[in-house]
Amino acid sequence: MVFILGLTGGMAMGKSTVSQWLRELGVPVLDSDQVVHDLYNGGAAVAPVEAAFPGVAVNGAISRPELSKRVVSNPEALKQLEAIVHPLVTAYKVRWLRQQAAARQTLVVLDIPLLFETGAESMCDAVAVVSCPAEAQRARALARPGMTEAKLDGLLARQVPDAEKRRRADFVIDTGVALEETKQHVASMVEGLRGRQGSKYAALAAAAAASGER
């Protein structure tokens, strides 16, 4: 049975790089940010989000700037949006997992930035957290265009602290060491996981079948 590895990490920790390495090792990776992009860009989220927030759809796609105006600093609106989008994201992931299982993949990765924040670890057989020292994270983040100390602090305040993520992880991938050392760690993790039997996919597929999800 396919083994589902959840991949997460705070901003500027190096998760995108690790995700690319996993792909290069032949592991299928589903990027949750891309899933949301697809759902907003002519996908299944357009109609229900436009119905809830009239005017946010432009040329058949959700305008993120317009949507942000409606939900930023409005907890109730954000909760309403999440209630619409999260089930669609979950259904998308289950369909993708079904495709990977049909293709006889034994190891797949769900790349989820807010994995612990959204409770998505329940979908995973194991979780890998990408981490680095706080000073390295801040330096990387502040080097990004438009990033400020205040903005970074606000973003980090909405995420589960790195120490907590590390505590809850099955694997910690340290990107604060030499690049080749981190890359070898990732390769060793993949080698150890290939062939392991997962249990989460069967439960997810059964739940989807019971709800009529295709």
PDB file of N, CA, C and O in Angstrom, residues 101-163:
ATOM      1  N   ALA A 101      -1.624   5.417  -6.546  1.00  0.00           N
ATOM      2  CA  ALA A 101      -1.798   4.021  -6.143  1.00  0.00           C
ATOM      3  C   ALA A 101      -2.048   3.145  -7.370  1.00  0.00           C
ATOM      4  O   ALA A 101      -1.511   2.037  -7.473  1.00  0.00           O
ATOM      5  N   ALA A 102      -2.855   3.660  -8.310  1.00  0.00           N
ATOM      6  CA  ALA A 102      -3.141   2.909  -9.532  1.00  0.00           C
ATOM      7  C   ALA A 102      -1.875   2.718 -10.368  1.00  0.00           C
ATOM      8  O   ALA A 102      -1.726   1.718 -11.076  1.00  0.00           O
ATOM      9  N   ALA A 103      -0.968   3.688 -10.270  1.00  0.00           N
ATOM     10  CA  ALA A 103       0.302   3.602 -10.991  1.00  0.00           C
ATOM     11  C   ALA A 103       1.336   2.772 -10.228  1.00  0.00           C
ATOM     12  O   ALA A 103       2.494   2.695 -10.635  1.00  0.00           O
ATOM     13  N   ARG A 104       0.911   2.182  -9.122  1.00  0.00           N
ATOM     14  CA  ARG A 104       1.754   1.319  -8.290  1.00  0.00           C
ATOM     15  C   ARG A 104       2.953   2.056  -7.671  1.00  0.00           C
ATOM     16  O   ARG A 104       4.015   1.464  -7.467  1.00  0.00           O
ATOM     17  N   GLN A 105       2.752   3.320  -7.383  1.00  0.00           N
ATOM     18  CA  GLN A 105       3.770   4.042  -6.633  1.00  0.00           C
ATOM     19  C   GLN A 105       3.735   3.557  -5.184  1.00  0.00           C
ATOM     20  O   GLN A 105       2.676   3.341  -4.615  1.00  0.00           O
ATOM     21  N   THR A 106       4.902   3.399  -4.596  1.00  0.00           N
ATOM     22  CA  THR A 106       4.956   2.917  -3.214  1.00  0.00           C
ATOM     23  C   THR A 106       5.210   4.033  -2.204  1.00  0.00           C
ATOM     24  O   THR A 106       4.924   3.867  -1.018  1.00  0.00           O
ATOM     25  N   LEU A 107       5.747   5.157  -2.677  1.00  0.00           N
ATOM     26  CA  LEU A 107       6.038   6.298  -1.808  1.00  0.00           C
ATOM     27  C   LEU A 107       5.643   7.577  -2.515  1.00  0.00           C
ATOM     28  O   LEU A 107       6.054   7.813  -3.659  1.00  0.00           O
ATOM     29  N   VAL A 108       4.835   8.401  -1.858  1.00  0.00           N
ATOM     30  CA  VAL A 108       4.432   9.698  -2.412  1.00  0.00           C
ATOM     31  C   VAL A 108       4.569  10.754  -1.318  1.00  0.00           C
ATOM     32  O   VAL A 108       4.604  10.435  -0.124  1.00  0.00           O
ATOM     33  N   VAL A 109       4.642  12.008  -1.752  1.00  0.00           N
ATOM     34  CA  VAL A 109       4.816  13.112  -0.806  1.00  0.00           C
ATOM     35  C   VAL A 109       3.732  14.150  -0.996  1.00  0.00           C
ATOM     36  O   VAL A 109       3.418  14.554  -2.124  1.00  0.00           O
ATOM     37  N   LEU A 110       3.151  14.578   0.118  1.00  0.00           N
ATOM     38  CA  LEU A 110       2.236  15.713   0.142  1.00  0.00           C
ATOM     39  C   LEU A 110       3.000  16.898   0.723  1.00  0.00           C
ATOM     40  O   LEU A 110       3.349  16.906   1.900  1.00  0.00           O
ATOM     41  N   ASP A 111       3.289  17.875  -0.129  1.00  0.00           N
ATOM     42  CA  ASP A 111       4.020  19.074   0.274  1.00  0.00           C
ATOM     43  C   ASP A 111       2.993  20.092   0.776  1.00  0.00           C
ATOM     44  O   ASP A 111       2.249  20.679  -0.011  1.00  0.00           O
ATOM     45  N   ILE A 112       2.935  20.287   2.096  1.00  0.00           N
ATOM     46  CA  ILE A 112       1.894  21.110   2.709  1.00  0.00           C
ATOM     47  C   ILE A 112       2.545  22.125   3.657  1.00  0.00           C
ATOM     48  O   ILE A 112       2.952  21.764   4.769  1.00  0.00           O
ATOM     49  N   PRO A 113       2.639  23.393   3.260  1.00  0.00           N
ATOM     50  CA  PRO A 113       3.286  24.390   4.117  1.00  0.00           C
ATOM     51  C   PRO A 113       2.689  24.476   5.521  1.00  0.00           C
ATOM     52  O   PRO A 113       3.424  24.553   6.512  1.00  0.00           O
ATOM     53  N   LEU A 114       1.365  24.467   5.615  1.00  0.00           N
ATOM     54  CA  LEU A 114       0.701  24.587   6.916  1.00  0.00           C
ATOM     55  C   LEU A 114       0.145  23.232   7.357  1.00  0.00           C
ATOM     56  O   LEU A 114      -1.012  23.116   7.761  1.00  0.00           O
ATOM     57  N   LEU A 115       0.962  22.214   7.293  1.00  0.00           N
ATOM     58  CA  LEU A 115       0.511  20.852   7.577  1.00  0.00           C
ATOM     59  C   LEU A 115      -0.036  20.722   8.991  1.00  0.00           C
ATOM     60  O   LEU A 115      -1.168  20.273   9.194  1.00  0.00           O
ATOM     61  N   PHE A 116       0.740  21.112   9.984  1.00  0.00           N
ATOM     62  CA  PHE A 116       0.285  20.980  11.369  1.00  0.00           C
ATOM     63  C   PHE A 116      -0.823  21.975  11.687  1.00  0.00           C
ATOM     64  O   PHE A 116      -1.745  21.673  12.445  1.00  0.00           O
ATOM     65  N   GLU A 117      -0.739  23.167  11.092  1.00  0.00           N
ATOM     66  CA  GLU A 117      -1.735  24.202  11.359  1.00  0.00           C
ATOM     67  C   GLU A 117      -3.123  23.791  10.881  1.00  0.00           C
ATOM     68  O   GLU A 117      -4.132  24.216  11.451  1.00  0.00           O
ATOM     69  N   THR A 118      -3.199  22.965   9.831  1.00  0.00           N
ATOM     70  CA  THR A 118      -4.487  22.543   9.280  1.00  0.00           C
ATOM     71  C   THR A 118      -4.866  21.118   9.661  1.00  0.00           C
ATOM     72  O   THR A 118      -5.896  20.608   9.215  1.00  0.00           O
ATOM     73  N   GLY A 119      -4.045  20.460  10.474  1.00  0.00           N
ATOM     74  CA  GLY A 119      -4.356  19.090  10.882  1.00  0.00           C
ATOM     75  C   GLY A 119      -4.127  18.059   9.800  1.00  0.00           C
ATOM     76  O   GLY A 119      -4.612  16.927   9.900  1.00  0.00           O
ATOM     77  N   ALA A 120      -3.368  18.421   8.752  1.00  0.00           N
ATOM     78  CA  ALA A 120      -3.170  17.513   7.619  1.00  0.00           C
ATOM     79  C   ALA A 120      -2.265  16.339   7.931  1.00  0.00           C
ATOM     80  O   ALA A 120      -2.150  15.408   7.129  1.00  0.00           O
ATOM     81  N   GLU A 121      -1.618  16.342   9.100  1.00  0.00           N
ATOM     82  CA  GLU A 121      -0.790  15.188   9.458  1.00  0.00           C
ATOM     83  C   GLU A 121      -1.634  13.922   9.568  1.00  0.00           C
ATOM     84  O   GLU A 121      -1.114  12.804   9.478  1.00  0.00           O
ATOM     85  N   SER A 122      -2.956  14.099   9.752  1.00  0.00           N
ATOM     86  CA  SER A 122      -3.841  12.933   9.849  1.00  0.00           C
ATOM     87  C   SER A 122      -3.930  12.165   8.530  1.00  0.00           C
ATOM     88  O   SER A 122      -4.350  11.011   8.509  1.00  0.00           O
ATOM     89  N   MET A 123      -3.521  12.813   7.415  1.00  0.00           N
ATOM     90  CA  MET A 123      -3.538  12.159   6.107  1.00  0.00           C
ATOM     91  C   MET A 123      -2.244  11.405   5.828  1.00  0.00           C
ATOM     92  O   MET A 123      -2.151  10.713   4.817  1.00  0.00           O
ATOM     93  N   CYS A 124      -1.251  11.567   6.688  1.00  0.00           N
ATOM     94  CA  CYS A 124       0.101  11.101   6.381  1.00  0.00           C
ATOM     95  C   CYS A 124       0.536   9.939   7.271  1.00  0.00           C
ATOM     96  O   CYS A 124       0.220   9.906   8.460  1.00  0.00           O
ATOM     97  N   ASP A 125       1.298   9.031   6.681  1.00  0.00           N
ATOM     98  CA  ASP A 125       1.870   7.928   7.448  1.00  0.00           C
ATOM     99  C   ASP A 125       3.074   8.399   8.263  1.00  0.00           C
ATOM    100  O   ASP A 125       3.397   7.810   9.293  1.00  0.00           O
ATOM    101  N   ALA A 126       3.737   9.436   7.789  1.00  0.00           N
ATOM    102  CA  ALA A 126       4.868  10.037   8.502  1.00  0.00           C
ATOM    103  C   ALA A 126       5.011  11.469   8.026  1.00  0.00           C
ATOM    104  O   ALA A 126       4.501  11.843   6.968  1.00  0.00           O
ATOM    105  N   VAL A 127       5.707  12.265   8.823  1.00  0.00           N
ATOM    106  CA  VAL A 127       5.907  13.683   8.500  1.00  0.00           C
ATOM    107  C   VAL A 127       7.387  14.020   8.559  1.00  0.00           C
ATOM    108  O   VAL A 127       8.079  13.655   9.513  1.00  0.00           O
ATOM    109  N   ALA A 128       7.850  14.723   7.525  1.00  0.00           N
ATOM    110  CA  ALA A 128       9.220  15.239   7.496  1.00  0.00           C
ATOM    111  C   ALA A 128       9.163  16.760   7.591  1.00  0.00           C
ATOM    112  O   ALA A 128       8.433  17.403   6.827  1.00  0.00           O
ATOM    113  N   VAL A 129       9.897  17.315   8.520  1.00  0.00           N
ATOM    114  CA  VAL A 129       9.949  18.767   8.716  1.00  0.00           C
ATOM    115  C   VAL A 129      11.306  19.283   8.249  1.00  0.00           C
ATOM    116  O   VAL A 129      12.344  18.779   8.669  1.00  0.00           O
ATOM    117  N   VAL A 130      11.270  20.289   7.371  1.00  0.00           N
ATOM    118  CA  VAL A 130      12.487  20.948   6.910  1.00  0.00           C
ATOM    119  C   VAL A 130      12.775  22.102   7.861  1.00  0.00           C
ATOM    120  O   VAL A 130      11.894  22.929   8.133  1.00  0.00           O
ATOM    121  N   SER A 131      13.989  22.160   8.382  1.00  0.00           N
ATOM    122  CA  SER A 131      14.302  23.116   9.440  1.00  0.00           C
ATOM    123  C   SER A 131      15.721  23.637   9.284  1.00  0.00           C
ATOM    124  O   SER A 131      16.571  23.025   8.625  1.00  0.00           O
ATOM    125  N   CYS A 132      15.960  24.798   9.890  1.00  0.00           N
ATOM    126  CA  CYS A 132      17.306  25.348   9.959  1.00  0.00           C
ATOM    127  C   CYS A 132      17.348  26.293  11.154  1.00  0.00           C
ATOM    128  O   CYS A 132      16.294  26.639  11.706  1.00  0.00           O
ATOM    129  N   PRO A 133      18.515  26.731  11.587  1.00  0.00           N
ATOM    130  CA  PRO A 133      18.584  27.664  12.713  1.00  0.00           C
ATOM    131  C   PRO A 133      17.790  28.943  12.430  1.00  0.00           C
ATOM    132  O   PRO A 133      17.715  29.398  11.294  1.00  0.00           O
ATOM    133  N   ALA A 134      17.239  29.518  13.499  1.00  0.00           N
ATOM    134  CA  ALA A 134      16.380  30.693  13.364  1.00  0.00           C
ATOM    135  C   ALA A 134      17.082  31.850  12.679  1.00  0.00           C
ATOM    136  O   ALA A 134      16.482  32.563  11.861  1.00  0.00           O
ATOM    137  N   GLU A 135      18.356  32.037  12.981  1.00  0.00           N
ATOM    138  CA  GLU A 135      19.069  33.161  12.372  1.00  0.00           C
ATOM    139  C   GLU A 135      19.234  32.973  10.862  1.00  0.00           C
ATOM    140  O   GLU A 135      19.167  33.938  10.088  1.00  0.00           O
ATOM    141  N   ALA A 136      19.413  31.727  10.434  1.00  0.00           N
ATOM    142  CA  ALA A 136      19.527  31.442   8.998  1.00  0.00           C
ATOM    143  C   ALA A 136      18.178  31.654   8.315  1.00  0.00           C
ATOM    144  O   ALA A 136      18.106  32.201   7.206  1.00  0.00           O
ATOM    145  N   GLN A 137      17.110  31.225   8.978  1.00  0.00           N
ATOM    146  CA  GLN A 137      15.772  31.424   8.427  1.00  0.00           C
ATOM    147  C   GLN A 137      15.485  32.915   8.227  1.00  0.00           C
ATOM    148  O   GLN A 137      15.001  33.333   7.173  1.00  0.00           O
ATOM    149  N   ARG A 138      15.775  33.729   9.242  1.00  0.00           N
ATOM    150  CA  ARG A 138      15.504  35.161   9.153  1.00  0.00           C
ATOM    151  C   ARG A 138      16.327  35.802   8.030  1.00  0.00           C
ATOM    152  O   ARG A 138      15.825  36.635   7.272  1.00  0.00           O
ATOM    153  N   ALA A 139      17.581  35.420   7.932  1.00  0.00           N
ATOM    154  CA  ALA A 139      18.440  35.992   6.894  1.00  0.00           C
ATOM    155  C   ALA A 139      17.904  35.647   5.500  1.00  0.00           C
ATOM    156  O   ALA A 139      17.865  36.509   4.615  1.00  0.00           O
ATOM    157  N   ARG A 140      17.504  34.396   5.302  1.00  0.00           N
ATOM    158  CA  ARG A 140      16.957  33.983   4.005  1.00  0.00           C
ATOM    159  C   ARG A 140      15.662  34.728   3.702  1.00  0.00           C
ATOM    160  O   ARG A 140      15.451  35.210   2.585  1.00  0.00           O
ATOM    161  N   ALA A 141      14.773  34.792   4.697  1.00  0.00           N
ATOM    162  CA  ALA A 141      13.466  35.420   4.490  1.00  0.00           C
ATOM    163  C   ALA A 141      13.603  36.909   4.187  1.00  0.00           C
ATOM    164  O   ALA A 141      12.945  37.439   3.285  1.00  0.00           O
ATOM    165  N   LEU A 142      14.472  37.589   4.931  1.00  0.00           N
ATOM    166  CA  LEU A 142      14.626  39.032   4.757  1.00  0.00           C
ATOM    167  C   LEU A 142      15.328  39.384   3.455  1.00  0.00           C
ATOM    168  O   LEU A 142      15.278  40.537   3.013  1.00  0.00           O
ATOM    169  N   ALA A 143      15.957  38.410   2.822  1.00  0.00           N
ATOM    170  CA  ALA A 143      16.590  38.642   1.521  1.00  0.00           C
ATOM    171  C   ALA A 143      15.564  38.620   0.391  1.00  0.00           C
ATOM    172  O   ALA A 143      15.878  39.009  -0.741  1.00  0.00           O
ATOM    173  N   ARG A 144      14.353  38.195   0.686  1.00  0.00           N
ATOM    174  CA  ARG A 144      13.308  38.144  -0.337  1.00  0.00           C
ATOM    175  C   ARG A 144      12.751  39.544  -0.610  1.00  0.00           C
ATOM    176  O   ARG A 144      12.623  40.355   0.306  1.00  0.00           O
ATOM    177  N   PRO A 145      12.421  39.851  -1.864  1.00  0.00           N
ATOM    178  CA  PRO A 145      11.894  41.167  -2.205  1.00  0.00           C
ATOM    179  C   PRO A 145      10.618  41.492  -1.416  1.00  0.00           C
ATOM    180  O   PRO A 145       9.718  40.657  -1.302  1.00  0.00           O
ATOM    181  N   GLY A 146      10.563  42.675  -0.849  1.00  0.00           N
ATOM    182  CA  GLY A 146       9.361  43.131  -0.155  1.00  0.00           C
ATOM    183  C   GLY A 146       9.219  42.651   1.272  1.00  0.00           C
ATOM    184  O   GLY A 146       8.273  43.041   1.964  1.00  0.00           O
ATOM    185  N   MET A 147      10.140  41.809   1.729  1.00  0.00           N
ATOM    186  CA  MET A 147      10.031  41.292   3.099  1.00  0.00           C
ATOM    187  C   MET A 147      10.639  42.284   4.083  1.00  0.00           C
ATOM    188  O   MET A 147      11.695  42.856   3.837  1.00  0.00           O
ATOM    189  N   THR A 148       9.950  42.481   5.199  1.00  0.00           N
ATOM    190  CA  THR A 148      10.437  43.349   6.267  1.00  0.00           C
ATOM    191  C   THR A 148      10.436  42.566   7.572  1.00  0.00           C
ATOM    192  O   THR A 148       9.821  41.498   7.675  1.00  0.00           O
ATOM    193  N   GLU A 149      11.096  43.112   8.582  1.00  0.00           N
ATOM    194  CA  GLU A 149      11.124  42.475   9.898  1.00  0.00           C
ATOM    195  C   GLU A 149       9.705  42.313  10.444  1.00  0.00           C
ATOM    196  O   GLU A 149       9.332  41.253  10.958  1.00  0.00           O
ATOM    197  N   ALA A 150       8.895  43.379  10.314  1.00  0.00           N
ATOM    198  CA  ALA A 150       7.533  43.345  10.847  1.00  0.00           C
ATOM    199  C   ALA A 150       6.677  42.322  10.109  1.00  0.00           C
ATOM    200  O   ALA A 150       5.913  41.565  10.731  1.00  0.00           O
ATOM    201  N   LYS A 151       6.793  42.292   8.791  1.00  0.00           N
ATOM    202  CA  LYS A 151       6.005  41.338   8.003  1.00  0.00           C
ATOM    203  C   LYS A 151       6.420  39.907   8.328  1.00  0.00           C
ATOM    204  O   LYS A 151       5.562  39.022   8.481  1.00  0.00           O
ATOM    205  N   LEU A 152       7.716  39.685   8.455  1.00  0.00           N
ATOM    206  CA  LEU A 152       8.211  38.348   8.776  1.00  0.00           C
ATOM    207  C   LEU A 152       7.708  37.908  10.138  1.00  0.00           C
ATOM    208  O   LEU A 152       7.240  36.764  10.295  1.00  0.00           O
ATOM    209  N   ASP A 153       7.767  38.797  11.124  1.00  0.00           N
ATOM    210  CA  ASP A 153       7.291  38.448  12.463  1.00  0.00           C
ATOM    211  C   ASP A 153       5.808  38.103  12.443  1.00  0.00           C
ATOM    212  O   ASP A 153       5.362  37.175  13.131  1.00  0.00           O
ATOM    213  N   GLY A 154       5.033  38.828  11.640  1.00  0.00           N
ATOM    214  CA  GLY A 154       3.600  38.550  11.541  1.00  0.00           C
ATOM    215  C   GLY A 154       3.334  37.190  10.918  1.00  0.00           C
ATOM    216  O   GLY A 154       2.451  36.452  11.380  1.00  0.00           O
ATOM    217  N   LEU A 155       4.097  36.855   9.884  1.00  0.00           N
ATOM    218  CA  LEU A 155       3.927  35.558   9.225  1.00  0.00           C
ATOM    219  C   LEU A 155       4.316  34.410  10.156  1.00  0.00           C
ATOM    220  O   LEU A 155       3.612  33.400  10.242  1.00  0.00           O
ATOM    221  N   LEU A 156       5.422  34.578  10.846  1.00  0.00           N
ATOM    222  CA  LEU A 156       5.890  33.517  11.744  1.00  0.00           C
ATOM    223  C   LEU A 156       4.941  33.311  12.925  1.00  0.00           C
ATOM    224  O   LEU A 156       4.785  32.190  13.415  1.00  0.00           O
ATOM    225  N   ALA A 157       4.292  34.387  13.343  1.00  0.00           N
ATOM    226  CA  ALA A 157       3.369  34.299  14.474  1.00  0.00           C
ATOM    227  C   ALA A 157       2.156  33.433  14.160  1.00  0.00           C
ATOM    228  O   ALA A 157       1.507  32.897  15.063  1.00  0.00           O
ATOM    229  N   ARG A 158       1.851  33.286  12.861  1.00  0.00           N
ATOM    230  CA  ARG A 158       0.683  32.490  12.460  1.00  0.00           C
ATOM    231  C   ARG A 158       1.038  31.034  12.187  1.00  0.00           C
ATOM    232  O   ARG A 158       0.177  30.249  11.801  1.00  0.00           O
ATOM    233  N   GLN A 159       2.312  30.699  12.362  1.00  0.00           N
ATOM    234  CA  GLN A 159       2.743  29.328  12.105  1.00  0.00           C
ATOM    235  C   GLN A 159       3.107  28.623  13.403  1.00  0.00           C
ATOM    236  O   GLN A 159       3.499  29.259  14.382  1.00  0.00           O
ATOM    237  N   VAL A 160       2.964  27.306  13.391  1.00  0.00           N
ATOM    238  CA  VAL A 160       3.428  26.504  14.528  1.00  0.00           C
ATOM    239  C   VAL A 160       4.933  26.721  14.654  1.00  0.00           C
ATOM    240  O   VAL A 160       5.663  26.652  13.654  1.00  0.00           O
ATOM    241  N   PRO A 161       5.438  27.004  15.836  1.00  0.00           N
ATOM    242  CA  PRO A 161       6.877  27.236  16.007  1.00  0.00           C
ATOM    243  C   PRO A 161       7.715  26.067  15.495  1.00  0.00           C
ATOM    244  O   PRO A 161       7.311  24.903  15.578  1.00  0.00           O
ATOM    245  N   ASP A 162       8.890  26.394  15.002  1.00  0.00           N
ATOM    246  CA  ASP A 162       9.762  25.370  14.438  1.00  0.00           C
ATOM    247  C   ASP A 162      10.085  24.283  15.455  1.00  0.00           C
ATOM    248  O   ASP A 162      10.113  23.091  15.113  1.00  0.00           O
ATOM    249  N   ALA A 163      10.323  24.671  16.696  1.00  0.00           N
ATOM    250  CA  ALA A 163      10.653  23.674  17.721  1.00  0.00           C
ATOM    251  C   ALA A 163       9.519  22.673  17.906  1.00  0.00           C
ATOM    252  O   ALA A 163       9.753  21.473  18.098  1.00  0.00           O
TER     253      ALA A 163
END
